[in-house]
Coordinates of C-alpha atoms and ligand atoms in Angstrom, one line a residue:
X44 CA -10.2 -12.2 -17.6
X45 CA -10.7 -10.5 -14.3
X46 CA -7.7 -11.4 -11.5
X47 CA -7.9 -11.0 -7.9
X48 CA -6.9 -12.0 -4.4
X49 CA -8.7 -14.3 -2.6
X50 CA -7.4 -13.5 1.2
X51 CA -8.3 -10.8 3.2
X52 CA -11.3 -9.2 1.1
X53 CA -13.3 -7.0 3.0
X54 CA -16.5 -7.9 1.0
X55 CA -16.0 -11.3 2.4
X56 CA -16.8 -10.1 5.5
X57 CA -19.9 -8.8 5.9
X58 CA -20.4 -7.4 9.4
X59 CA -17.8 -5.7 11.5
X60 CA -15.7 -7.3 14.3
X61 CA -18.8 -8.1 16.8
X62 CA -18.7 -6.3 20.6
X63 CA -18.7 -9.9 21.5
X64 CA -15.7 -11.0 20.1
X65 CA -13.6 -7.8 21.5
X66 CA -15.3 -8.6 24.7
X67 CA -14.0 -12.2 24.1
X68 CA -10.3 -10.8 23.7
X69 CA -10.1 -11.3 19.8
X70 CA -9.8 -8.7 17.4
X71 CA -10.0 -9.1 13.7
X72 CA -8.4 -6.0 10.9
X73 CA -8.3 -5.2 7.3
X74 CA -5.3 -3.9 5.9
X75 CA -5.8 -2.7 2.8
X76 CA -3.0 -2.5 0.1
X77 CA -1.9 1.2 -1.4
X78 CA 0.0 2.6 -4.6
X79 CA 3.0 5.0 -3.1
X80 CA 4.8 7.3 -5.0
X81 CA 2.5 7.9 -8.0
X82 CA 5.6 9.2 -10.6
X83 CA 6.5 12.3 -8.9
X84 CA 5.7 12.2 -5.3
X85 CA 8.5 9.6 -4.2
X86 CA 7.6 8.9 -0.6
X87 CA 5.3 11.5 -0.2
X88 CA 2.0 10.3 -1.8
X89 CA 0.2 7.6 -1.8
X90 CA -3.5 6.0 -2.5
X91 CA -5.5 3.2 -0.5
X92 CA -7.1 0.8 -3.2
X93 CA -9.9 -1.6 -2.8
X94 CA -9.6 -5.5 -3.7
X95 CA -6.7 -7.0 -1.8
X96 CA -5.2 -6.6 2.0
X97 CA -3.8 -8.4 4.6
X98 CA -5.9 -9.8 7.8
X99 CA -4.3 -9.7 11.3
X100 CA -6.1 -11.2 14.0
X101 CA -5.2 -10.5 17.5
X102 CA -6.1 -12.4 20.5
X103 CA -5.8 -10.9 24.0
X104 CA -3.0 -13.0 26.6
X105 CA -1.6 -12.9 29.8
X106 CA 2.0 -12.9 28.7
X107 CA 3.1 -9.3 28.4
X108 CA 4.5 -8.3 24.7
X109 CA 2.9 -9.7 20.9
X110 CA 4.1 -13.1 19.6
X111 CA 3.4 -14.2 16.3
X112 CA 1.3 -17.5 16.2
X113 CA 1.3 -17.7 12.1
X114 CA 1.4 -16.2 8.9
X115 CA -1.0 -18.2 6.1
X116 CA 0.3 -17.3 2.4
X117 CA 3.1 -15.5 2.6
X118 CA 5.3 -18.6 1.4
X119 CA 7.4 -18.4 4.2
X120 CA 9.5 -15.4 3.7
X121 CA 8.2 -13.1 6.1
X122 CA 9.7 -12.9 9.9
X123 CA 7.9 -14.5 12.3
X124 CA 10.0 -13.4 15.5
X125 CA 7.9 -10.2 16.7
X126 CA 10.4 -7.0 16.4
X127 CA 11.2 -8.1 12.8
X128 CA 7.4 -8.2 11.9
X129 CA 5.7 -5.0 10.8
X130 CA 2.1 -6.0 12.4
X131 CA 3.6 -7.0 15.8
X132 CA 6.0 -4.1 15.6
X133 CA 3.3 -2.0 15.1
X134 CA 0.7 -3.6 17.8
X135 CA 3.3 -3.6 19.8
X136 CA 3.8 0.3 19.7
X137 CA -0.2 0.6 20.6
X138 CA -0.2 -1.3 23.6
X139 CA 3.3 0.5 24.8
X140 CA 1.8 3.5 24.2
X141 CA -1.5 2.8 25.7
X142 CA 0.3 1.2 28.9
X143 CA -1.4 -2.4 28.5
X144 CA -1.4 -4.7 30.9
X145 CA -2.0 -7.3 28.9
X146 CA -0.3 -8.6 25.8
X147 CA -1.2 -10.4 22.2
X148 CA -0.8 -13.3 20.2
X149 CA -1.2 -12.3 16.4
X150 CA -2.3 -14.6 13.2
X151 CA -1.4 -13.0 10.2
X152 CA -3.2 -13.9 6.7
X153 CA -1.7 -12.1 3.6
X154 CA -3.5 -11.3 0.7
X155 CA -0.9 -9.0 -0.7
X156 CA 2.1 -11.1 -2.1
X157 CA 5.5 -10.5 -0.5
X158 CA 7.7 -7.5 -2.3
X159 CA 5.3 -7.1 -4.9
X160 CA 4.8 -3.0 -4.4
X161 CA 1.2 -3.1 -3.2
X162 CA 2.3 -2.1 -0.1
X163 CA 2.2 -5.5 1.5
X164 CA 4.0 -4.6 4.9
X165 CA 2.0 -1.5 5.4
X166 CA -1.0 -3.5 5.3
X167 CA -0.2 -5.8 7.7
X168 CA 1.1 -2.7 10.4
X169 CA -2.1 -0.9 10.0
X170 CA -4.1 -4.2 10.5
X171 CA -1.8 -5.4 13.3
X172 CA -1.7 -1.5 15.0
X173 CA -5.5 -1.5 14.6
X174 CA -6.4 -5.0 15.8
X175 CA -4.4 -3.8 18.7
X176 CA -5.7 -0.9 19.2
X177 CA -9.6 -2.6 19.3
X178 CA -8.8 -4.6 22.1
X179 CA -7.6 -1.5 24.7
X180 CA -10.1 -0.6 27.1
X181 CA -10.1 2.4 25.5
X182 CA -9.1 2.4 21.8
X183 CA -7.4 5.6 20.5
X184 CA -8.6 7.0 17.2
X185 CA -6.4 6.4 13.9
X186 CA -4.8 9.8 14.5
X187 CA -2.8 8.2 17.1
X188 CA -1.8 5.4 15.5
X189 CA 0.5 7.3 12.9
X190 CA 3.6 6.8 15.1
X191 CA 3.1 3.2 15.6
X192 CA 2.6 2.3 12.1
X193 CA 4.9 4.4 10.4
X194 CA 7.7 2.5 12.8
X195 CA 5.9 -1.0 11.8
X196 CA 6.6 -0.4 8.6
X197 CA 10.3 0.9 8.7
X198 CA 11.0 -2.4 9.9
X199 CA 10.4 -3.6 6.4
X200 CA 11.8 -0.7 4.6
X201 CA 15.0 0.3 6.5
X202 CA 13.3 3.9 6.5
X203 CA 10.6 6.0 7.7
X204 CA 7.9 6.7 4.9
X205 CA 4.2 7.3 5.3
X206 CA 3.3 7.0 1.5
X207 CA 1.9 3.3 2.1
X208 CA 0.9 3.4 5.9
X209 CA -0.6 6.5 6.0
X210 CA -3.3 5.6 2.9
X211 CA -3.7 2.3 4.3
X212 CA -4.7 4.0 7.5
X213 CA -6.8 6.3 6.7
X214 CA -8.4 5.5 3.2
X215 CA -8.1 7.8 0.1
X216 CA -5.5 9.6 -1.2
X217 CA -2.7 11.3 1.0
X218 CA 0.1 13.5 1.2
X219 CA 2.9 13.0 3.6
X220 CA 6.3 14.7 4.4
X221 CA 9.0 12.9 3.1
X222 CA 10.7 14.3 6.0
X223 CA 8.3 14.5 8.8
X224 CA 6.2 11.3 7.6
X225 CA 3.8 12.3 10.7
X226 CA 2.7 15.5 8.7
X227 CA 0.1 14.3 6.2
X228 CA -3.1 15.1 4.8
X229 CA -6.0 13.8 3.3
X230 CA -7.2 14.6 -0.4
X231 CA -10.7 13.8 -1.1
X232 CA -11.2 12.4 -4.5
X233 CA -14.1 14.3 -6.4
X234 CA -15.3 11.0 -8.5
X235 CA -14.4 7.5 -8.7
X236 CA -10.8 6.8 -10.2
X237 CA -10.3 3.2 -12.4
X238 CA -7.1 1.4 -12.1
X239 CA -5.3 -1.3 -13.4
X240 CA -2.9 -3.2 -11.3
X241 CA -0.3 -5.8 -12.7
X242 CA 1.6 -7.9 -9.9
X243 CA 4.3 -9.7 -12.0
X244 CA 5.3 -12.7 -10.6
X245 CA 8.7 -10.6 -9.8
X246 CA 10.0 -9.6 -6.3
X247 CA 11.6 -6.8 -5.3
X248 CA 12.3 -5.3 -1.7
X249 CA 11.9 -2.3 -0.9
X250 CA 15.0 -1.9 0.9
X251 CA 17.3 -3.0 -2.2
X252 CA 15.2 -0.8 -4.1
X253 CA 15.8 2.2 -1.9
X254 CA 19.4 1.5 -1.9
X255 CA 20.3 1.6 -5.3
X256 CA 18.6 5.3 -6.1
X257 CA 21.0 8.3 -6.2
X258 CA 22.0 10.0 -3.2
X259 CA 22.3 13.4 -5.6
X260 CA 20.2 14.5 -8.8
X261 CA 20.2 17.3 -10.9
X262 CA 18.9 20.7 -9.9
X263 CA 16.5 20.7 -13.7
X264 CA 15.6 17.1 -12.7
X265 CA 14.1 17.7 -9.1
X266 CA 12.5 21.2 -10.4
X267 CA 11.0 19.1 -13.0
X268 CA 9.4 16.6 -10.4
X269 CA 8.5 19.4 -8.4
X270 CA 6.2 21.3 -10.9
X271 CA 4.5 17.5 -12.1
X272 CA 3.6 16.7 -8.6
X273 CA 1.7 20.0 -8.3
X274 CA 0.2 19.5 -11.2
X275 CA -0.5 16.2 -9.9
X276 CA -2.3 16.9 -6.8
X277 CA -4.1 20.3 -8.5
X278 CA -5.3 17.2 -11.1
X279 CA -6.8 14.8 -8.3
X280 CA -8.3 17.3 -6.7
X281 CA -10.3 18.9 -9.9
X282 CA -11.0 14.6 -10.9
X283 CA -8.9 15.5 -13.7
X284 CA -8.0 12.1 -15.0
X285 CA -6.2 12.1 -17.9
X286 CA -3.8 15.1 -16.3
X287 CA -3.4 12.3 -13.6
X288 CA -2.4 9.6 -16.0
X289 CA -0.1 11.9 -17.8
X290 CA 1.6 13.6 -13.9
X291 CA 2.3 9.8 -13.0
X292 CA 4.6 9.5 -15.8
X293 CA 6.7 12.1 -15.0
X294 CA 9.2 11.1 -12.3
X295 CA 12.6 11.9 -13.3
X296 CA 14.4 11.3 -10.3
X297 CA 13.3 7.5 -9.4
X298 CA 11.4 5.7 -11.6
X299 CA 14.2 5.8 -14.2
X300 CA 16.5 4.0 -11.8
X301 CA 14.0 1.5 -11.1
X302 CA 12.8 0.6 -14.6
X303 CA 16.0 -1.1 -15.1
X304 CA 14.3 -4.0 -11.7
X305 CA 11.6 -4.5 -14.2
X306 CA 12.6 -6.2 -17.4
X307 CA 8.7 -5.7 -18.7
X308 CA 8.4 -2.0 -17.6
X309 CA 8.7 -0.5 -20.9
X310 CA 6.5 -3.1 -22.7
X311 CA 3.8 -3.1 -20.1
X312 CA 3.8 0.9 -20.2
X313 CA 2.9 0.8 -24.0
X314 CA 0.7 -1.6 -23.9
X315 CA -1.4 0.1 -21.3
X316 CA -1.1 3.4 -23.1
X317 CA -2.4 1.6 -26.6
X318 CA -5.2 -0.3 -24.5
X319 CA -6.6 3.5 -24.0
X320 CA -4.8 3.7 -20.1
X321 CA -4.5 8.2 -19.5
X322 CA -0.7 6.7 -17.7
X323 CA 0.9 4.0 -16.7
X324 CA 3.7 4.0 -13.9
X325 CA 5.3 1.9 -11.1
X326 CA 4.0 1.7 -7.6
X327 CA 5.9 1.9 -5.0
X328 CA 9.5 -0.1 -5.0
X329 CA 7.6 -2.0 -8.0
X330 CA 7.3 -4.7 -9.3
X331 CA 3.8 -3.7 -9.8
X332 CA 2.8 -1.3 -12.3
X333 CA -0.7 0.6 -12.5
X334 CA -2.5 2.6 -15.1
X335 CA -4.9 5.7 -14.2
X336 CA -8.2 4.4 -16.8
X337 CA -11.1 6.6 -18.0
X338 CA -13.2 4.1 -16.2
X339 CA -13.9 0.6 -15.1
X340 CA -14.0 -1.2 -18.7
X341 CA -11.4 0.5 -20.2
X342 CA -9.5 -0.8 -17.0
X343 CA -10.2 -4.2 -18.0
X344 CA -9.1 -3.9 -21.2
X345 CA -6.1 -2.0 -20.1
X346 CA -5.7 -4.5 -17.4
X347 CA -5.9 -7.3 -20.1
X348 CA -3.1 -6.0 -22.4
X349 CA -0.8 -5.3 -20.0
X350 CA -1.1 -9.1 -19.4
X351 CA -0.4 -9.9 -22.7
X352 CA 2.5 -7.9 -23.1
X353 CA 4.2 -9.8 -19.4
X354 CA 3.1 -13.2 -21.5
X355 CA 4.7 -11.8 -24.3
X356 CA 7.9 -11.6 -22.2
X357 CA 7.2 -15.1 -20.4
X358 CA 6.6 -12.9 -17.0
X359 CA 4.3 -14.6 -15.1
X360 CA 1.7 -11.8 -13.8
X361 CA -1.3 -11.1 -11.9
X362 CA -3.3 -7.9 -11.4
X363 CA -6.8 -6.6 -10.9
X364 CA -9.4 -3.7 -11.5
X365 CA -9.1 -1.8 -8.5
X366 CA -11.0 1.6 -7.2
X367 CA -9.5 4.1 -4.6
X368 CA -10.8 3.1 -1.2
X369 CA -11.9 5.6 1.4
X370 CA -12.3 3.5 4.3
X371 CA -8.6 2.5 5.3
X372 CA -8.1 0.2 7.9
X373 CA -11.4 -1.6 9.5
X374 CA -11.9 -4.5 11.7
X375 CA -13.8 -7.8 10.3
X376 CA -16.1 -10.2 11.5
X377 CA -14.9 -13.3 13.1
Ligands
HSE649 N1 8.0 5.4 -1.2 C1 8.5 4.1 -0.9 C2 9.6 3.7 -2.0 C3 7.3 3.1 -1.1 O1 9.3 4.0 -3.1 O2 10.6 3.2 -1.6 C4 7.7 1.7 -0.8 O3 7.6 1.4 0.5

């Protein structure tokens, strides 16, 4: 059974955002959704994944300042008043710091559900900050848009993290300074990467989900994160797999404390491990949950028992068979 999102895929836009349309004032971005954290590397990596994103679409006005016209599928929970919105927060931030003289009307289409930990609101503040950014006179490149969408999304979060923003930005895997989210850097991926994602039909927002981890840990604890997520990053860098599957499972300091959000955490982690998955792990704030596979089958299958074991548990879920994507934020066709 294969699962997937119908908004906002980028394969259902062939061509790019024509030079007519940006000459018409109207601006069309892909967000695409991320994993963050990985086990270890609690808000300091993260990886952009194809097959679901959010679209934001920006039209060019008079009015100075971004106003949100709608948001399609998001079941209305998100804000629609502009400095509560992550996409006009961030668009916002790149005609501010591009001294526009002109402002925008947004139309914001999600394809990642709300608090689902696909990094739904990074999405939307790259596409929003990059829709934006098309329609200046002179667009900046996505180096400078790290500032703008790293404050789009702490509007969502209550904190500044790059781990979903950044990947969504750029594409591919990335490490960022839990600290200085503006430090980051780009890890190419030597081979393709299989993944199973499972959105259960659970929410959880990031915010709560920040505020109930510890302020302290234990020295052993933190020195054991430490050496997993070097481990971790040597292992993506070599394309070593099943070393990736097993680093992802070995976050002492968070994941613990946010097993206990997700009723089907333990369930759904064996099942993916008997289905053949190398690990299994939460993304993000969770709910969702995503296995490193040997490759795109045994992602299927994997995929397919997780499923069974949320049924099991009446949990209604969702997920797909996704691939790491490189690209990051790009604009669409009209
Ligand atoms: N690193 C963040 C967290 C990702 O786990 O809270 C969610 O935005």
């Amino acid at each position: 059974m294969h699962h997937s999102y119908s908004a906002g895929s980028p394969s259902d836009n062939a061509a790019m955002t024509t030079a007519s349309s940006i000459e018409r004032g109207v601006a069309r971005a892909f967000g695409p959704a991320s994993l963050s954290n990985l086990g270890p590397g609690f808000d300091t990596l993260g990886l952009c994944i194809d097959h679901a994103g959010d679209v934001v679409e920006a039209s060019r006005c008079d009015d100075p300042g971004v106003r949100i016209v709608s948001i399609e599928n998001d079941d209305g929970l998100l804000p629609t008043e502009a400095h509560r919105n992550t996409a006009a927060i961030a668009a916002k931030h790149v005609l501010d710091a591009a001294s526009a003289d002109f402002g925008l009307t947004l139309r914001i289409t999600k394809g990642i559900p709300f608090g689902s930990g696909i990094g739904g609101s990074a999405a939307s503040a790259v596409a929003g900050a990059w829709a934006a950014n098309a329609l200046l006179d002179e667009p900046l490149p996505k180096s400078d848009l790290v500032e703008a969408v790293i404050t789009g999304e702490a509007a969502a979060s209550g904190s500044r993290h790059g781990d979903n923003v950044l990947p969504a930005l750029f594409g591919g895997l990335i490490l960022t300074s839990s600290s200085d989210p503006t430090r980051y850097r780009r890890i190419e991926l030597p081979r393709e990467l299989s993944i199973a994602v499972l959105t259960p039909s659970i929410r959880i927002l990031t915010r709560e989900a920040r505020e109930i981890l510890p302020a302290q840990v234990a020295l052993r604890d933190a020195v054991h994160n430490t050496s997993e997520l070097a481990f971790l990053i040597d292992a993506f860098h070599a394309g070593d797999w099943e070393t990736v599957g097993r680093c992802i499972m070995g976050d002492r300091l968070v994941e613990p404390v946010r097993a206990t959000l997700i009723p089907i955490y333990d369930d759904v982690r064996r099942s993916a491990l008997e289905a053949g998955a190398f690990g299994c792990a939460i993304t993000g704030s969770g709910p969702a949950m995503f296995a490193i596979c040997p490759g795109p089958v045994e992602a299927q299958s994997v995929l397919d028992a997780m499923l069974d074991a949320c049924r099991r548990s009446g949990v209604e879920s969702s997920g797909f068979v996704a691939h790491a994507d490189g690209c990051g934020v790009r604009l669409l066709d009209e």
